[in-house]
GROMACS .gro file of C-alpha atoms in nm:
model
  223
    1UNK     CA    1  19.093   6.446 -11.600
    2UNK     CA    2  19.231   6.807 -11.621
    3UNK     CA    3  19.627   6.864 -11.624
    4UNK     CA    4  19.649   6.955 -11.269
    5UNK     CA    5  19.467   6.656 -11.147
    6UNK     CA    6  19.687   6.450 -11.367
    7UNK     CA    7  20.006   6.593 -11.237
    8UNK     CA    8  19.882   6.536 -10.890
    9UNK     CA    9  19.800   6.166 -10.972
   10UNK     CA   10  20.146   6.104 -11.104
   11UNK     CA   11  20.308   6.270 -10.808
   12UNK     CA   12  20.088   6.069 -10.559
   13UNK     CA   13  20.222   5.772 -10.742
   14UNK     CA   14  20.569   5.847 -10.714
   15UNK     CA   15  20.535   5.939 -10.346
   16UNK     CA   16  20.355   5.575 -10.301
   17UNK     CA   17  20.618   5.382 -10.491
   18UNK     CA   18  20.906   5.250 -10.249
   19UNK     CA   19  21.148   4.980 -10.262
   20UNK     CA   20  20.927   4.702 -10.122
   21UNK     CA   21  21.133   4.447  -9.949
   22UNK     CA   22  20.878   4.188  -9.896
   23UNK     CA   23  20.536   4.156 -10.063
   24UNK     CA   24  20.209   3.987  -9.931
   25UNK     CA   25  20.209   3.706 -10.189
   26UNK     CA   26  19.881   3.839 -10.385
   27UNK     CA   27  19.906   3.788 -10.741
   28UNK     CA   28  19.891   4.077 -11.009
   29UNK     CA   29  19.610   4.028 -11.258
   30UNK     CA   30  19.747   3.924 -11.584
   31UNK     CA   31  19.618   4.222 -11.773
   32UNK     CA   32  19.780   4.450 -11.520
   33UNK     CA   33  20.110   4.291 -11.567
   34UNK     CA   34  20.096   4.295 -11.933
   35UNK     CA   35  20.030   4.647 -11.918
   36UNK     CA   36  20.331   4.721 -11.708
   37UNK     CA   37  20.544   4.503 -11.974
   38UNK     CA   38  20.399   4.709 -12.242
   39UNK     CA   39  20.522   5.028 -12.099
   40UNK     CA   40  20.867   4.863 -12.087
   41UNK     CA   41  20.834   4.772 -12.458
   42UNK     CA   42  20.730   5.115 -12.559
   43UNK     CA   43  21.015   5.275 -12.358
   44UNK     CA   44  21.304   5.466 -12.554
   45UNK     CA   45  21.648   5.337 -12.632
   46UNK     CA   46  21.965   5.504 -12.767
   47UNK     CA   47  21.936   5.469 -13.151
   48UNK     CA   48  21.604   5.282 -13.117
   49UNK     CA   49  21.800   4.968 -13.074
   50UNK     CA   50  21.628   4.828 -12.777
   51UNK     CA   51  21.936   4.635 -12.645
   52UNK     CA   52  21.749   4.433 -12.380
   53UNK     CA   53  21.520   4.146 -12.317
   54UNK     CA   54  21.330   4.029 -11.999
   55UNK     CA   55  21.307   3.694 -11.806
   56UNK     CA   56  20.990   3.672 -11.595
   57UNK     CA   57  21.094   3.420 -11.335
   58UNK     CA   58  20.782   3.257 -11.177
   59UNK     CA   59  20.937   2.904 -11.145
   60UNK     CA   60  20.960   2.851 -10.769
   61UNK     CA   61  21.268   2.620 -10.795
   62UNK     CA   62  21.465   2.888 -11.003
   63UNK     CA   63  21.356   3.168 -10.762
   64UNK     CA   64  21.480   2.951 -10.476
   65UNK     CA   65  21.840   2.911 -10.649
   66UNK     CA   66  21.832   3.269 -10.728
   67UNK     CA   67  21.765   3.355 -10.367
   68UNK     CA   68  22.090   3.177 -10.246
   69UNK     CA   69  22.305   3.401 -10.481
   70UNK     CA   70  22.100   3.737 -10.449
   71UNK     CA   71  22.148   3.885 -10.111
   72UNK     CA   72  21.948   4.186 -10.214
   73UNK     CA   73  21.634   3.975 -10.292
   74UNK     CA   74  21.570   3.764  -9.980
   75UNK     CA   75  21.244   3.910  -9.893
   76UNK     CA   76  21.134   3.981 -10.251
   77UNK     CA   77  21.207   3.623 -10.432
   78UNK     CA   78  20.969   3.428 -10.210
   79UNK     CA   79  20.695   3.675 -10.209
   80UNK     CA   80  20.686   3.870 -10.534
   81UNK     CA   81  20.394   3.818 -10.762
   82UNK     CA   82  20.633   3.873 -11.066
   83UNK     CA   83  21.016   3.871 -11.051
   84UNK     CA   84  21.184   4.011 -11.367
   85UNK     CA   85  21.554   3.984 -11.472
   86UNK     CA   86  21.658   4.231 -11.726
   87UNK     CA   87  21.897   4.109 -12.002
   88UNK     CA   88  22.133   4.351 -12.163
   89UNK     CA   89  22.321   4.290 -12.497
   90UNK     CA   90  22.696   4.250 -12.495
   91UNK     CA   91  22.947   4.470 -12.649
   92UNK     CA   92  22.986   4.223 -12.960
   93UNK     CA   93  22.605   4.237 -13.015
   94UNK     CA   94  22.613   4.622 -12.999
   95UNK     CA   95  22.899   4.692 -13.229
   96UNK     CA   96  22.805   4.892 -13.549
   97UNK     CA   97  22.818   4.547 -13.761
   98UNK     CA   98  22.705   4.352 -13.469
   99UNK     CA   99  22.420   4.088 -13.501
  100UNK     CA  100  22.164   4.280 -13.289
  101UNK     CA  101  22.247   4.606 -13.471
  102UNK     CA  102  22.220   4.456 -13.814
  103UNK     CA  103  21.880   4.287 -13.728
  104UNK     CA  104  21.753   4.604 -13.561
  105UNK     CA  105  21.823   4.808 -13.888
  106UNK     CA  106  21.630   4.533 -14.078
  107UNK     CA  107  21.347   4.555 -13.837
  108UNK     CA  108  21.337   4.940 -13.870
  109UNK     CA  109  21.270   4.876 -14.246
  110UNK     CA  110  21.570   5.108 -14.356
  111UNK     CA  111  21.683   5.132 -14.722
  112UNK     CA  112  22.054   5.031 -14.802
  113UNK     CA  113  22.133   5.398 -14.810
  114UNK     CA  114  21.984   5.482 -14.472
  115UNK     CA  115  22.159   5.170 -14.313
  116UNK     CA  116  22.478   5.310 -14.461
  117UNK     CA  117  22.432   5.645 -14.313
  118UNK     CA  118  22.324   5.513 -13.967
  119UNK     CA  119  22.593   5.294 -13.953
  120UNK     CA  120  22.858   5.565 -14.013
  121UNK     CA  121  22.675   5.780 -13.751
  122UNK     CA  122  22.665   5.508 -13.491
  123UNK     CA  123  23.027   5.407 -13.548
  124UNK     CA  124  23.128   5.760 -13.480
  125UNK     CA  125  22.912   5.757 -13.185
  126UNK     CA  126  23.083   5.438 -13.054
  127UNK     CA  127  23.444   5.544 -13.143
  128UNK     CA  128  23.445   5.917 -13.103
  129UNK     CA  129  23.133   6.048 -12.889
  130UNK     CA  130  23.135   5.805 -12.617
  131UNK     CA  131  23.474   5.637 -12.688
  132UNK     CA  132  23.335   5.291 -12.575
  133UNK     CA  133  23.357   5.094 -12.913
  134UNK     CA  134  23.710   4.925 -12.810
  135UNK     CA  135  23.598   4.839 -12.467
  136UNK     CA  136  23.350   4.551 -12.446
  137UNK     CA  137  23.277   4.612 -12.077
  138UNK     CA  138  23.184   4.978 -12.153
  139UNK     CA  139  22.958   4.850 -12.422
  140UNK     CA  140  22.769   4.625 -12.211
  141UNK     CA  141  22.736   4.899 -11.951
  142UNK     CA  142  22.605   5.135 -12.210
  143UNK     CA  143  22.351   4.834 -12.322
  144UNK     CA  144  22.268   4.815 -11.940
  145UNK     CA  145  22.166   5.214 -11.913
  146UNK     CA  146  21.905   5.144 -12.196
  147UNK     CA  147  21.755   4.870 -11.968
  148UNK     CA  148  21.740   5.100 -11.684
  149UNK     CA  149  21.515   5.349 -11.874
  150UNK     CA  150  21.256   5.074 -11.932
  151UNK     CA  151  21.292   4.948 -11.572
  152UNK     CA  152  21.216   5.299 -11.439
  153UNK     CA  153  20.908   5.303 -11.674
  154UNK     CA  154  20.777   4.987 -11.544
  155UNK     CA  155  20.802   5.079 -11.182
  156UNK     CA  156  20.653   5.423 -11.239
  157UNK     CA  157  20.352   5.249 -11.427
  158UNK     CA  158  20.311   5.006 -11.165
  159UNK     CA  159  20.278   5.268 -10.887
  160UNK     CA  160  20.019   5.461 -11.085
  161UNK     CA  161  19.791   5.154 -11.077
  162UNK     CA  162  19.862   5.067 -10.728
  163UNK     CA  163  20.132   4.789 -10.774
  164UNK     CA  164  20.456   4.783 -10.554
  165UNK     CA  165  20.805   4.710 -10.694
  166UNK     CA  166  21.179   4.691 -10.594
  167UNK     CA  167  21.481   4.734 -10.830
  168UNK     CA  168  21.763   4.500 -10.711
  169UNK     CA  169  22.125   4.521 -10.778
  170UNK     CA  170  22.221   4.295 -10.496
  171UNK     CA  171  22.312   3.977 -10.644
  172UNK     CA  172  22.642   3.790 -10.751
  173UNK     CA  173  22.607   3.846 -11.127
  174UNK     CA  174  22.847   3.589 -11.242
  175UNK     CA  175  22.662   3.333 -11.025
  176UNK     CA  176  22.317   3.437 -11.135
  177UNK     CA  177  22.426   3.419 -11.515
  178UNK     CA  178  22.577   3.078 -11.475
  179UNK     CA  179  22.261   2.966 -11.311
  180UNK     CA  180  22.060   3.076 -11.630
  181UNK     CA  181  22.321   2.937 -11.847
  182UNK     CA  182  22.271   2.590 -11.689
  183UNK     CA  183  21.911   2.600 -11.733
  184UNK     CA  184  21.924   2.693 -12.072
  185UNK     CA  185  21.782   3.056 -12.019
  186UNK     CA  186  22.080   3.261 -12.111
  187UNK     CA  187  22.363   3.280 -12.363
  188UNK     CA  188  22.643   3.473 -12.225
  189UNK     CA  189  22.785   3.566 -12.563
  190UNK     CA  190  22.468   3.768 -12.611
  191UNK     CA  191  22.326   3.890 -12.286
  192UNK     CA  192  22.442   3.987 -11.917
  193UNK     CA  193  22.211   4.040 -11.620
  194UNK     CA  194  22.251   4.387 -11.513
  195UNK     CA  195  21.940   4.419 -11.280
  196UNK     CA  196  21.635   4.249 -11.123
  197UNK     CA  197  21.300   4.389 -11.034
  198UNK     CA  198  21.026   4.241 -10.829
  199UNK     CA  199  20.657   4.322 -10.859
  200UNK     CA  200  20.342   4.253 -10.622
  201UNK     CA  201  20.172   4.423 -10.311
  202UNK     CA  202  20.356   4.539 -10.022
  203UNK     CA  203  20.324   4.328  -9.693
  204UNK     CA  204  20.395   4.635  -9.468
  205UNK     CA  205  20.373   5.013  -9.512
  206UNK     CA  206  20.706   5.174  -9.534
  207UNK     CA  207  20.860   5.276  -9.177
  208UNK     CA  208  20.930   5.645  -9.292
  209UNK     CA  209  20.820   5.903  -9.536
  210UNK     CA  210  21.024   5.920  -9.878
  211UNK     CA  211  21.355   6.138  -9.813
  212UNK     CA  212  21.491   6.324 -10.124
  213UNK     CA  213  21.724   6.625 -10.156
  214UNK     CA  214  21.528   6.954 -10.224
  215UNK     CA  215  21.500   7.035 -10.598
  216UNK     CA  216  21.712   7.336 -10.566
  217UNK     CA  217  22.003   7.133 -10.467
  218UNK     CA  218  21.997   6.903 -10.747
  219UNK     CA  219  21.896   7.140 -11.046
  220UNK     CA  220  22.072   7.432 -11.185
  221UNK     CA  221  21.901   7.637 -11.464
  222UNK     CA  222  22.167   7.751 -11.707
  223UNK     CA  223  22.011   8.066 -11.903
   0.00000   0.00000   0.00000
């Protein structure tokens, strides 16, 4: 496929994607959903620390319980093929000497010298560049930002293969987290739940075309 055709296909996928409020119940083929998950796994994150996990909620009873405390997912939870909760690491996990950061540096295969250098740079980032190191809530929000990168890539990927999606923040965060704790699916000292996303095939076409501000209103070139 030539570059212009590729660009057109991508733009058509972005036009196709919309926040689907209800799905038709058709299941996404397993290999297609694994493909979507893989694009999330390959997504970038700050310092390469991947401060997020995912729960794919297929259990009908848990979905129904989530529906009671998720006002923004009333149509999606009963009808989506796959329903995903993103989990973002807590501030304690993401400190320079925190459990997840330490684990990730081992995973990346860094030498002791490289670890020391990276720890120093990361600590400066937390304490000075972004000044969030002493604010656990700000640290959690920063980790959640990384999850949103993967979320966006998943939805864009899905659209390019004809699969609909809907990102969801309309839920009682504390109640959702407690629900997961009660079912042994979440450790609140390790993760928060910043966002959900539903995938499937639309039940109805959008009622209107996509509305966005023009490019020249949102971009300024500084030369």
